[in-house]
PDB file of C-alpha atoms in Angstrom:
ATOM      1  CA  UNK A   1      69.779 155.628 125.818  1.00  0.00           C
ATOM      2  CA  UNK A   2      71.127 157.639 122.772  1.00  0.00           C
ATOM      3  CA  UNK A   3      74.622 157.732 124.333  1.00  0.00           C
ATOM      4  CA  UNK A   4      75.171 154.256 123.467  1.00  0.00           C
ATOM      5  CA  UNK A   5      74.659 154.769 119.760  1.00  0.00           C
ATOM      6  CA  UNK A   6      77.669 155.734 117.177  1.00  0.00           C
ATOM      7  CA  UNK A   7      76.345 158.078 114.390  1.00  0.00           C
ATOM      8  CA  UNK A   8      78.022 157.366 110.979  1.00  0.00           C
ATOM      9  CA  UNK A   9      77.455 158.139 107.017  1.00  0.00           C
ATOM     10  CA  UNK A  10      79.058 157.460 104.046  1.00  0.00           C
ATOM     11  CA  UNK A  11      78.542 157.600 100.416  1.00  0.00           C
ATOM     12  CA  UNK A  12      76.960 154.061  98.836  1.00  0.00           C
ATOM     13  CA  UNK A  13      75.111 153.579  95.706  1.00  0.00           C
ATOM     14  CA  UNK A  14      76.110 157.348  94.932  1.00  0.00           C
ATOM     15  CA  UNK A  15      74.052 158.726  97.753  1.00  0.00           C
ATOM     16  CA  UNK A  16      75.418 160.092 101.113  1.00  0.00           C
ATOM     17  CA  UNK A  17      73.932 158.130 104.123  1.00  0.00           C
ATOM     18  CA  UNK A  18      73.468 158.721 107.839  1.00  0.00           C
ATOM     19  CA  UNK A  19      73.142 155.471 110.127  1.00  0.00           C
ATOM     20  CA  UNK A  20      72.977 154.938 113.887  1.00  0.00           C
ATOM     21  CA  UNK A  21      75.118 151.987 114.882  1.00  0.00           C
ATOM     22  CA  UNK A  22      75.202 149.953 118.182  1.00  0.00           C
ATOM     23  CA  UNK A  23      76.700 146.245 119.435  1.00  0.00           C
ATOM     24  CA  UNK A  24      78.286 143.337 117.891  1.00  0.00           C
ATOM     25  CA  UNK A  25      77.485 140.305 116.002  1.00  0.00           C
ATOM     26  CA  UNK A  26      75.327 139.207 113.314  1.00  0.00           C
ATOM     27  CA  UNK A  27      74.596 142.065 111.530  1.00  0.00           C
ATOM     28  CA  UNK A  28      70.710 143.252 111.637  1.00  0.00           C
ATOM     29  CA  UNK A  29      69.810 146.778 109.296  1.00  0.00           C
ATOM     30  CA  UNK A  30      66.556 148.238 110.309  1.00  0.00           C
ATOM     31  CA  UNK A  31      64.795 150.540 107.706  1.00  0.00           C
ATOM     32  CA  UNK A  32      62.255 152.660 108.704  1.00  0.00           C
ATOM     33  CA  UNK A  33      58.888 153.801 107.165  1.00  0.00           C
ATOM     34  CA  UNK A  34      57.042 157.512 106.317  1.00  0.00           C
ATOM     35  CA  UNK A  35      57.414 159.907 107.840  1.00  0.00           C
ATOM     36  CA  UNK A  36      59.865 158.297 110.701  1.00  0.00           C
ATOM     37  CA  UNK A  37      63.471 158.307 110.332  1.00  0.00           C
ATOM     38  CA  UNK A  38      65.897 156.091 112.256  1.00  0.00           C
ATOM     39  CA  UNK A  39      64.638 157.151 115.504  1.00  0.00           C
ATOM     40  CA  UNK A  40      61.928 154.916 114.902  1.00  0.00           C
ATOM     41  CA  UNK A  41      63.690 152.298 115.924  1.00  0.00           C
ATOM     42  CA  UNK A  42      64.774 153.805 119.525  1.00  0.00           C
ATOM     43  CA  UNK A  43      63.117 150.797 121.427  1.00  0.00           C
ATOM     44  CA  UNK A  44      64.408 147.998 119.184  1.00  0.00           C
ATOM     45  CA  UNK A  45      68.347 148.936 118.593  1.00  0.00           C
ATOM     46  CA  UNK A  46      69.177 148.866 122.298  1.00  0.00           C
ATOM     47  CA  UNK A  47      67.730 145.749 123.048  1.00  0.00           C
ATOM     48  CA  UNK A  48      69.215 143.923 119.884  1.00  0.00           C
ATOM     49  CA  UNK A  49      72.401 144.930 120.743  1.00  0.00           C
ATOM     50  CA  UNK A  50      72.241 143.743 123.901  1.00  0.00           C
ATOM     51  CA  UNK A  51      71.021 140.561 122.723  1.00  0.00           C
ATOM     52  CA  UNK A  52      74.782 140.147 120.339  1.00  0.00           C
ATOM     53  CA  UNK A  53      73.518 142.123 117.137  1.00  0.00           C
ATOM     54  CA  UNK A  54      75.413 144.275 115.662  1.00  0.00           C
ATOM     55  CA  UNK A  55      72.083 146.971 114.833  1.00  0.00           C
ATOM     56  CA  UNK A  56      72.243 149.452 112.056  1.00  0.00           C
ATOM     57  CA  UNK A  57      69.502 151.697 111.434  1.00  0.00           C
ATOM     58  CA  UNK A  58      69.998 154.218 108.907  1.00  0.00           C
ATOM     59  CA  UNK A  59      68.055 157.127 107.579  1.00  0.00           C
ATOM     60  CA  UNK A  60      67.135 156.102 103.942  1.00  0.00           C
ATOM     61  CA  UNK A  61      67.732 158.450 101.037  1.00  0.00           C
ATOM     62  CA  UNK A  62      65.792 161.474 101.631  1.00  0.00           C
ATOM     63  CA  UNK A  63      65.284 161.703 105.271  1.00  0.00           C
ATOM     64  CA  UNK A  64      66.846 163.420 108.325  1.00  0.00           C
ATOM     65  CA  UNK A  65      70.608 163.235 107.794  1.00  0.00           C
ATOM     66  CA  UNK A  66      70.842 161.626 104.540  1.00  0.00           C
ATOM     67  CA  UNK A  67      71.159 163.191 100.910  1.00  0.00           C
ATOM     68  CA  UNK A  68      68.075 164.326  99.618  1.00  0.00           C
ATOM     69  CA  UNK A  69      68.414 164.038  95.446  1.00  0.00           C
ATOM     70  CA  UNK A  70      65.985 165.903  93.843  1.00  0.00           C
ATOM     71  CA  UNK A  71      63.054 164.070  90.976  1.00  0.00           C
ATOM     72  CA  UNK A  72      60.496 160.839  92.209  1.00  0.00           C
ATOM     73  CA  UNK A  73      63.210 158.977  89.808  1.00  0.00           C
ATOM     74  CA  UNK A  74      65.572 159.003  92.638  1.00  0.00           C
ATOM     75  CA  UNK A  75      63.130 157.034  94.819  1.00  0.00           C
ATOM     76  CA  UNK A  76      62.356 153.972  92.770  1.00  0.00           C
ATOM     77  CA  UNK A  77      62.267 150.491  94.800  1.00  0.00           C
ATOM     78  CA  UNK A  78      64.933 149.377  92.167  1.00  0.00           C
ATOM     79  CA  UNK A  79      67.015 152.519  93.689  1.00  0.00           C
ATOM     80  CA  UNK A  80      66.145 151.919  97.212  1.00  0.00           C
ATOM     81  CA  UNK A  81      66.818 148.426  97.611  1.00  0.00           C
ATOM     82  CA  UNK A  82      70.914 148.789  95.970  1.00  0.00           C
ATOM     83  CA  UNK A  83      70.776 151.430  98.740  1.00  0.00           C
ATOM     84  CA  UNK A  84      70.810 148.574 100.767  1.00  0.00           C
ATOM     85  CA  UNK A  85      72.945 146.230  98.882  1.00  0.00           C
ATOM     86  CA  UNK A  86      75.430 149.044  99.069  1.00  0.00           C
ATOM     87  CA  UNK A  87      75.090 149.651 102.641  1.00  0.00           C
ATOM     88  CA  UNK A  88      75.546 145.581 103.378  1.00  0.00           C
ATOM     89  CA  UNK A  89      78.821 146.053 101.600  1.00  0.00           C
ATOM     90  CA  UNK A  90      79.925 148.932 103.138  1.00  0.00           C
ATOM     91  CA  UNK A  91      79.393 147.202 106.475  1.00  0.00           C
ATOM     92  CA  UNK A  92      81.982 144.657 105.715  1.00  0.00           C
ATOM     93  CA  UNK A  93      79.331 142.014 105.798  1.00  0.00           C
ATOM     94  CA  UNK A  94      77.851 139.461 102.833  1.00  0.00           C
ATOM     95  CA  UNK A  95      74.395 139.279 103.791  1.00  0.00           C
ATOM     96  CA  UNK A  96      72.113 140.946 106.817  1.00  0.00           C
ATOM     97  CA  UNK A  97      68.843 140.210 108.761  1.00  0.00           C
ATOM     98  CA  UNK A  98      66.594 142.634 107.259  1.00  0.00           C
ATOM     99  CA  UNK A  99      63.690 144.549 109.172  1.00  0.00           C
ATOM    100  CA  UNK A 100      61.541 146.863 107.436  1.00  0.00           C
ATOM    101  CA  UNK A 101      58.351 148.913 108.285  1.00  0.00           C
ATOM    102  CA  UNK A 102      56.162 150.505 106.517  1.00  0.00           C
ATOM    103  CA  UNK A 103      57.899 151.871 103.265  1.00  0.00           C
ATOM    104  CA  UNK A 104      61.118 150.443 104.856  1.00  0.00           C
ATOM    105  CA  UNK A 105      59.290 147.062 104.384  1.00  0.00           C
ATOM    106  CA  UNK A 106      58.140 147.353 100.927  1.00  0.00           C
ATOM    107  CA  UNK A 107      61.841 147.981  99.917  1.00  0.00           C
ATOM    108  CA  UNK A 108      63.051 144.743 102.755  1.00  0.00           C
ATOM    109  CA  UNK A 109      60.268 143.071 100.418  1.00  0.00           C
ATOM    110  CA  UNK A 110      62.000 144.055  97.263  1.00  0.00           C
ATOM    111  CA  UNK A 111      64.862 143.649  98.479  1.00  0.00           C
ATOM    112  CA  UNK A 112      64.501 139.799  99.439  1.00  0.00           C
ATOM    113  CA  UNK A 113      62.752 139.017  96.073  1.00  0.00           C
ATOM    114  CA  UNK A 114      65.439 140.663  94.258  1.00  0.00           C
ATOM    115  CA  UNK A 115      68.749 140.570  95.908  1.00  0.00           C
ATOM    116  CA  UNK A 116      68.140 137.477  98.219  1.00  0.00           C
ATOM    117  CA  UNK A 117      71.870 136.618  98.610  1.00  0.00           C
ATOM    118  CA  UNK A 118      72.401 139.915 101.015  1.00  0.00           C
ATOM    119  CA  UNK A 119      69.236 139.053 103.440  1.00  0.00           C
ATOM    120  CA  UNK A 120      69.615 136.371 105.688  1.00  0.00           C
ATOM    121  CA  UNK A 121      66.399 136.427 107.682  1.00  0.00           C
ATOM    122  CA  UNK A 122      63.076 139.073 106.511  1.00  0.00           C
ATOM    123  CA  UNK A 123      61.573 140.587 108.730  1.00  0.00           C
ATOM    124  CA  UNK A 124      58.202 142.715 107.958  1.00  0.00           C
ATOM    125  CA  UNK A 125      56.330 145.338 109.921  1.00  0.00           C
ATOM    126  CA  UNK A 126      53.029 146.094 108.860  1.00  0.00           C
ATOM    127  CA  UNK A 127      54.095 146.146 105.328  1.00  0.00           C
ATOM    128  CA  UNK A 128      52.224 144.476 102.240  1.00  0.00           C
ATOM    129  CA  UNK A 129      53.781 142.216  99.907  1.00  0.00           C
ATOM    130  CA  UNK A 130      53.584 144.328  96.624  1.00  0.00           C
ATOM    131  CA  UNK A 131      51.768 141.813  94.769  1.00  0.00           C
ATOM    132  CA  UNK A 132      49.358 141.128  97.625  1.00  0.00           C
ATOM    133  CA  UNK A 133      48.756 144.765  98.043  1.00  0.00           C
ATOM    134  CA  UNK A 134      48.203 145.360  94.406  1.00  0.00           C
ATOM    135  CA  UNK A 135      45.731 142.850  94.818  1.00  0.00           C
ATOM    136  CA  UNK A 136      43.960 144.611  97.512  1.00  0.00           C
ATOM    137  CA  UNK A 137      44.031 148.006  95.904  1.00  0.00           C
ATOM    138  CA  UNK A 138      41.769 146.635  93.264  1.00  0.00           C
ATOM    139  CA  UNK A 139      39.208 146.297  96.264  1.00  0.00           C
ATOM    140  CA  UNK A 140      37.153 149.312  97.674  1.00  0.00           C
ATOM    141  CA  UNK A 141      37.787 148.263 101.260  1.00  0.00           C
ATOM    142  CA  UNK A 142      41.983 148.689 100.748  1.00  0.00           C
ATOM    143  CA  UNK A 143      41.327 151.378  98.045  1.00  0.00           C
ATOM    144  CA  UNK A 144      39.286 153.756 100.391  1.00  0.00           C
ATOM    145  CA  UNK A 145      42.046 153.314 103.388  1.00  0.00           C
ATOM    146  CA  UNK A 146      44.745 153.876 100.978  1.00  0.00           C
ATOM    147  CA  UNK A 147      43.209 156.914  99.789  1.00  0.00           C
ATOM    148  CA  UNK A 148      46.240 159.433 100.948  1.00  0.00           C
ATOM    149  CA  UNK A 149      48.275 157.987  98.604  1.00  0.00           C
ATOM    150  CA  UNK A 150      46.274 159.298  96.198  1.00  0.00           C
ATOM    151  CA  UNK A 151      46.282 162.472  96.722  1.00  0.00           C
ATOM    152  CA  UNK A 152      50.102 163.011  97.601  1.00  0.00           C
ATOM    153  CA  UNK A 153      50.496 162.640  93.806  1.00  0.00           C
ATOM    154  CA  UNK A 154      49.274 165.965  93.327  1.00  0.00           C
ATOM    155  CA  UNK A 155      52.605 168.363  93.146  1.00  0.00           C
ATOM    156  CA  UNK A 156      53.273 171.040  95.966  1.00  0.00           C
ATOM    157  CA  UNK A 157      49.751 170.687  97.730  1.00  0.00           C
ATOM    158  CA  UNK A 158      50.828 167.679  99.676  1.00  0.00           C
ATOM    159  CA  UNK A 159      53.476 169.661 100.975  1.00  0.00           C
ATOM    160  CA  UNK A 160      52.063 172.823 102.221  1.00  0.00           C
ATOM    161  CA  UNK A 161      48.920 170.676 103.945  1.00  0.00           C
ATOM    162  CA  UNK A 162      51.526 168.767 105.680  1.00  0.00           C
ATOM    163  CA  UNK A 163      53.856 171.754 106.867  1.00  0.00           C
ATOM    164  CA  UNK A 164      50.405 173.759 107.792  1.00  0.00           C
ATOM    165  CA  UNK A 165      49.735 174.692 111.655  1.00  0.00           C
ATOM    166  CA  UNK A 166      53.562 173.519 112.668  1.00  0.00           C
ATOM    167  CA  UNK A 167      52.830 170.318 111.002  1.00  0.00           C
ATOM    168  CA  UNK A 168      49.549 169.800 112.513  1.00  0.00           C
ATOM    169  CA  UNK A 169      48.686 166.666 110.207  1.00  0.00           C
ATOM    170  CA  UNK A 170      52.084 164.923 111.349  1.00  0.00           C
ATOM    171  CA  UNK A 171      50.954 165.664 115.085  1.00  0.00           C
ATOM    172  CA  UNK A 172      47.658 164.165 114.181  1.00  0.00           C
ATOM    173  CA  UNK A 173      48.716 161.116 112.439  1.00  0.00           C
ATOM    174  CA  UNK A 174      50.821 159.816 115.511  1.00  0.00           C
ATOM    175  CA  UNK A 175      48.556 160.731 117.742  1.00  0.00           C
ATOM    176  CA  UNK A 176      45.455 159.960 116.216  1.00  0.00           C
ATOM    177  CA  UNK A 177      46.430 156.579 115.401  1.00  0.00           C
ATOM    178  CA  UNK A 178      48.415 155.141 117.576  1.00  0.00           C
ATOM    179  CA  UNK A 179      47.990 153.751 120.973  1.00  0.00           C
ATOM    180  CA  UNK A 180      47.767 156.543 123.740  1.00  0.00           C
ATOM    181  CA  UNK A 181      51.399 157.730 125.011  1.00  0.00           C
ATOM    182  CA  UNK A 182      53.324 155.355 122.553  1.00  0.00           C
ATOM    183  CA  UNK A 183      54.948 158.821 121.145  1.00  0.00           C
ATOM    184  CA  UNK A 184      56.350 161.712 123.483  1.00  0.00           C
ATOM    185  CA  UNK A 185      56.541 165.323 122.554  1.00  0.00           C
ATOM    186  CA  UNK A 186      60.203 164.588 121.804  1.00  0.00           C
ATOM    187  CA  UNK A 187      59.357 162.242 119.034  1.00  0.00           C
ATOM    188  CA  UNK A 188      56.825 164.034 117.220  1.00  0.00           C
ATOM    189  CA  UNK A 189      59.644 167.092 118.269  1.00  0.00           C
ATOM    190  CA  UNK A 190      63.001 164.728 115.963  1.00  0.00           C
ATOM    191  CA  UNK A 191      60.196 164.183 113.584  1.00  0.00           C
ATOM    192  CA  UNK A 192      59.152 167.907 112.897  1.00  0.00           C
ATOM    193  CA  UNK A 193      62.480 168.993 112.950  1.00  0.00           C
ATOM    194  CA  UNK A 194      64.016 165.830 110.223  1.00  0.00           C
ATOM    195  CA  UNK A 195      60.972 166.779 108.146  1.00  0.00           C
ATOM    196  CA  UNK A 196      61.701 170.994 108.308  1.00  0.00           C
ATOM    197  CA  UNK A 197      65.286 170.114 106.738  1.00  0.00           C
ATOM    198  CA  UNK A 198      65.868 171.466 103.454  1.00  0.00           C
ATOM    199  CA  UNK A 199      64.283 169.251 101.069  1.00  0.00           C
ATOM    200  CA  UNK A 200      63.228 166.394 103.493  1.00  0.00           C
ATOM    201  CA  UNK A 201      59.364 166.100 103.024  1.00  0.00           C
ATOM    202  CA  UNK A 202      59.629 166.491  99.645  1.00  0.00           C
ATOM    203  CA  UNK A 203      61.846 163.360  99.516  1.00  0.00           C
ATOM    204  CA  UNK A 204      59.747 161.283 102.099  1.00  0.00           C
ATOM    205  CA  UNK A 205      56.625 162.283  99.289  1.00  0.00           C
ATOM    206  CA  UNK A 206      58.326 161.366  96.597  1.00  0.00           C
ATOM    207  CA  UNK A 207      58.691 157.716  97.707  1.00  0.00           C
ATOM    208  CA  UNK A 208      54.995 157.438  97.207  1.00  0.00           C
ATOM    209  CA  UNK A 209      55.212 159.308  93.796  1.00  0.00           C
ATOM    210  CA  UNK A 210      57.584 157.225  92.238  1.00  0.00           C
ATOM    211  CA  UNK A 211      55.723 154.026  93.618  1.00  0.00           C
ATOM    212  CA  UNK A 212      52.567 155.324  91.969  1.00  0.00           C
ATOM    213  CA  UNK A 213      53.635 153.516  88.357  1.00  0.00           C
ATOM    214  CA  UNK A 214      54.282 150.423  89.665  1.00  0.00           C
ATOM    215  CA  UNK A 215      51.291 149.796  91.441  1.00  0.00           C
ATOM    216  CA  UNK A 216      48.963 150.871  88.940  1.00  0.00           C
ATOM    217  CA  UNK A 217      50.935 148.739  86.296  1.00  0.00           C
ATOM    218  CA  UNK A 218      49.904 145.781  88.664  1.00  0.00           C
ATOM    219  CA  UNK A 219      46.553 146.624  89.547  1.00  0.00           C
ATOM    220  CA  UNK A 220      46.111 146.743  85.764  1.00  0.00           C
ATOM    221  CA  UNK A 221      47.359 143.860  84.088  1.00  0.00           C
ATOM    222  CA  UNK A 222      45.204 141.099  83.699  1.00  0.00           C
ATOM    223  CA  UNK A 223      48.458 138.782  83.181  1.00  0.00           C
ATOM    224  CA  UNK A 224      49.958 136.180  84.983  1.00  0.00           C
ATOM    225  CA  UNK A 225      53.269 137.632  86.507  1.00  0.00           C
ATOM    226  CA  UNK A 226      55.901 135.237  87.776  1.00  0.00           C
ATOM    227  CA  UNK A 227      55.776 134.483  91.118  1.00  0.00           C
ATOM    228  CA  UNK A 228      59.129 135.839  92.570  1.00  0.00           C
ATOM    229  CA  UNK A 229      59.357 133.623  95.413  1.00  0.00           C
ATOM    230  CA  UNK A 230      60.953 135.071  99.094  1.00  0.00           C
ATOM    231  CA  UNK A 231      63.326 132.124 100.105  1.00  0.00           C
ATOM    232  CA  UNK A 232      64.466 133.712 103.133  1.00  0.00           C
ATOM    233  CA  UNK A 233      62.526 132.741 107.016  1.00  0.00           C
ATOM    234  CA  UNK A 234      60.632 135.397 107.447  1.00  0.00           C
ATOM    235  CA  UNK A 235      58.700 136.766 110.227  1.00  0.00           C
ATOM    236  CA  UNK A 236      55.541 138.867 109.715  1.00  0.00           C
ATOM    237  CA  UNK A 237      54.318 141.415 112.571  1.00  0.00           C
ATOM    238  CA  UNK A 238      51.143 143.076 111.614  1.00  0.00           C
ATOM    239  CA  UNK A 239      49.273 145.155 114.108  1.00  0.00           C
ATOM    240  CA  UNK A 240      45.536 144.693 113.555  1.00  0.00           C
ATOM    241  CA  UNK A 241      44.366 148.106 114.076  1.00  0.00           C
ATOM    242  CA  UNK A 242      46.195 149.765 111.079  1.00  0.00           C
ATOM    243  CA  UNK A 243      43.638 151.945 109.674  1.00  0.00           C
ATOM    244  CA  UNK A 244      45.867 152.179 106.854  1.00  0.00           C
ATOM    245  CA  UNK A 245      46.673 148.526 105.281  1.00  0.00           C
ATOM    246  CA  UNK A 246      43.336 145.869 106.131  1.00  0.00           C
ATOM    247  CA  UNK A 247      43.848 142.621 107.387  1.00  0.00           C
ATOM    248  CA  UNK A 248      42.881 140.874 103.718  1.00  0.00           C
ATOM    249  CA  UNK A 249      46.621 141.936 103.113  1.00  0.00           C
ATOM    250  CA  UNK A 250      47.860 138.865 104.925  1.00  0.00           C
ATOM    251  CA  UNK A 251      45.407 136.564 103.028  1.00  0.00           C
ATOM    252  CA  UNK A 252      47.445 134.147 100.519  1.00  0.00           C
ATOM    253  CA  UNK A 253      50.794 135.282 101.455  1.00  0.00           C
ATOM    254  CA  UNK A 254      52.270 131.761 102.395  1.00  0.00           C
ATOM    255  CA  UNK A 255      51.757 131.525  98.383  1.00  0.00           C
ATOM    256  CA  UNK A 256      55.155 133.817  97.891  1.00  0.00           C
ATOM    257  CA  UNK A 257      56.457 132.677 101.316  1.00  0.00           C
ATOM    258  CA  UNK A 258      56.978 129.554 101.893  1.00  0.00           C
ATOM    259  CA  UNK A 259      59.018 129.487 105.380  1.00  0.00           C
ATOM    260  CA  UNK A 260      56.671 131.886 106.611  1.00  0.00           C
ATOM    261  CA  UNK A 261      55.469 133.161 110.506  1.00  0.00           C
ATOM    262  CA  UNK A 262      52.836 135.429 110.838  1.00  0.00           C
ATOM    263  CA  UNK A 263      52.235 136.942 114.612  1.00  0.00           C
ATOM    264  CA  UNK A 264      49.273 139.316 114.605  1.00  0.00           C
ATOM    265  CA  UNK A 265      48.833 142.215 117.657  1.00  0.00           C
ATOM    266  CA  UNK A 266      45.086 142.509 118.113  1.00  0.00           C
ATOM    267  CA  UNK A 267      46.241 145.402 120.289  1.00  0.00           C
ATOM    268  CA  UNK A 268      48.479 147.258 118.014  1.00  0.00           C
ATOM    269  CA  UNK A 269      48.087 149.910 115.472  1.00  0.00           C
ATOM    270  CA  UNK A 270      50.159 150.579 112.405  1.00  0.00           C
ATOM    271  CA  UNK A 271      53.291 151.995 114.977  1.00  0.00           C
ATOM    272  CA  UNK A 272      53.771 149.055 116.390  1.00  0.00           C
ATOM    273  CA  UNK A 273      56.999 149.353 117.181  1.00  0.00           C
ATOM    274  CA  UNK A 274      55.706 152.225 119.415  1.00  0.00           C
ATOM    275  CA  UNK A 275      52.547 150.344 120.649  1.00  0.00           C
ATOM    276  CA  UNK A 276      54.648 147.530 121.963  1.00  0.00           C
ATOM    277  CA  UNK A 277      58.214 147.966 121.724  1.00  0.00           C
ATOM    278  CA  UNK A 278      58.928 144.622 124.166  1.00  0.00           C
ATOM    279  CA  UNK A 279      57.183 141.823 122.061  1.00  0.00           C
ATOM    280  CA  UNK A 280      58.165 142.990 118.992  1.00  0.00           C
ATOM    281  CA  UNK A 281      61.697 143.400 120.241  1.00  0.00           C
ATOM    282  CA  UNK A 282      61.336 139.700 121.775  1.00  0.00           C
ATOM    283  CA  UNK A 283      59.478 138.591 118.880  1.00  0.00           C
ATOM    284  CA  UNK A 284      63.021 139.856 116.636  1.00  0.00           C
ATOM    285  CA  UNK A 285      65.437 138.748 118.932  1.00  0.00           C
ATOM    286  CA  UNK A 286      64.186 134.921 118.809  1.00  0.00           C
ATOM    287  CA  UNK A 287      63.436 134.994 115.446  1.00  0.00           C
ATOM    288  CA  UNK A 288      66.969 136.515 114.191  1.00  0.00           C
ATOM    289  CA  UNK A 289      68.660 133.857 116.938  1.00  0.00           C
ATOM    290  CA  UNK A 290      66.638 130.846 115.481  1.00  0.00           C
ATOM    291  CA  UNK A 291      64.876 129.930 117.938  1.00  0.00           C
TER     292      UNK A 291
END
């Protein structure tokens, strides 16, 4: 499978970035979530391609083969989404269909509320609109699930707990929560091994750390903001047994999306790209074509 894929990097928006590249066509970026890298996407950039995308997947600043730069600064959402302004350009292409999961969805979020003239269609893995989410967090039920995020503000602890026993709580977190066999001993294998590189988990932290303001700004303020209103289609996949994000963070959503699918996988857990690789890939490939 990997045979097919052309491994590039270049420097955009000042920062050095590694991307896995495959087929022609419309062009499609994938962005992945914590603690993944582009190898997340292994099920979905074959079968895009094959379908007539042209599939880029790239390691976002601070993972695997991209440049790591030091601070939480270097990981604000403002940051993150000209990483992928940048990277559009670099491509040779205007705009992109945009997939994000996880944290790679929070900054497809931004990204579309932001920069809408370089996303073409939005699509979001179980990944909270910020505004929805910052909603939730002022409720126990999202609070208490949430609760990790918490404590990875802390400096250095995060860290060693994570690295502890081989990176026993990275093993655990795959395999604890998603569906049996969805990830081999050669994923959670790339994963160790992106995360061991010098820097790496630091960085993948950090996005969390530099998020922290943000939220609690919103989960503070008692004023109206204004609503910034995602024009593009967008498709929402949410797998229902995240134990992570709660359902509630659908609720209301058709408020800041008005062209809006929502296609809910009872079965699924938070990896659902894992957990069902062939409807979400069928579920991207009609909704990029229009259908």
């Amino acid at each position: 499978m990997a045979e097919a894929w052309a491994h590039h990097e270049a420097v955009v928006n000042n920062v050095r970035l590694h991307w896995v590249e495959q087929g022609d066509g419309p062009l499609v970026v994938l962005l992945h979530g914590f603690p993944e890298f582009w190898w997340g996407w292994r099920r979905q950039i074959p079968a895009l391609a094959a379908a007539g995308f042209r599939v880029v997947a790239p390691d976002m600043r601070g993972y695997n083969l991209s440049a790591k730069p030091r601070g939480a600064s270097s990981y604000r959402v403002s940051i993150l989404l000209e990483d992928v302004a940048a990277l559009v350009r670099h491509l040779g292409a205007e705009r992109a269909h945009l997939t994000g999961h996880d944290w790679g969805g929070v900054v497809a979020w931004h990204a579309a509320m932001r920069r809408p003239e370089i996303v073409g269609r939005l699509a979001i893995i179980n990944a909270p609109h910020p505004t929805i989410f910052a909603r939730e967090m002022r409720r126990p039920r999202q609070f208490l699930r949430a609760w990790y995020a918490m404590a990875i503000q802390l400096p250095a602890l995060p860290e060693a707990a994570i690295r502890a026993g081989n990176f026993r709580a990275l093993e655990r977190l795959f395999r604890g929560t998603a569906t049996p066999g969805a990830f081999s001993d050669e994923d959670i294998a790339r994963y160790k091994e992106a995360l061991r590189r010098p820097g790496a988990l630091t960085a993948a932290l950090n996005y969390y750390r530099a998020y922290r303001s943000s939220l609690v700004r919103r989960m503070g303020t008692k004023k109206k903001r204004p609503r910034r209103i995602v024009e593009s289609p967008t498709l929402v996949i949410w797998g229902e047994k995240d134990r992570a994000l709660d359902l509630h963070n659908l609720d209301g959503l058709e408020r800041y999306v008005p062209d809006l699918r929502v296609e809910r996988l009872p079965h699924a857990s938070h990896w659902v790209m894992a957990d069902d690789p062939e409807r979400v890939n069928s579920l991207l490939i009609e909704f990029f074509r229009g259908d």
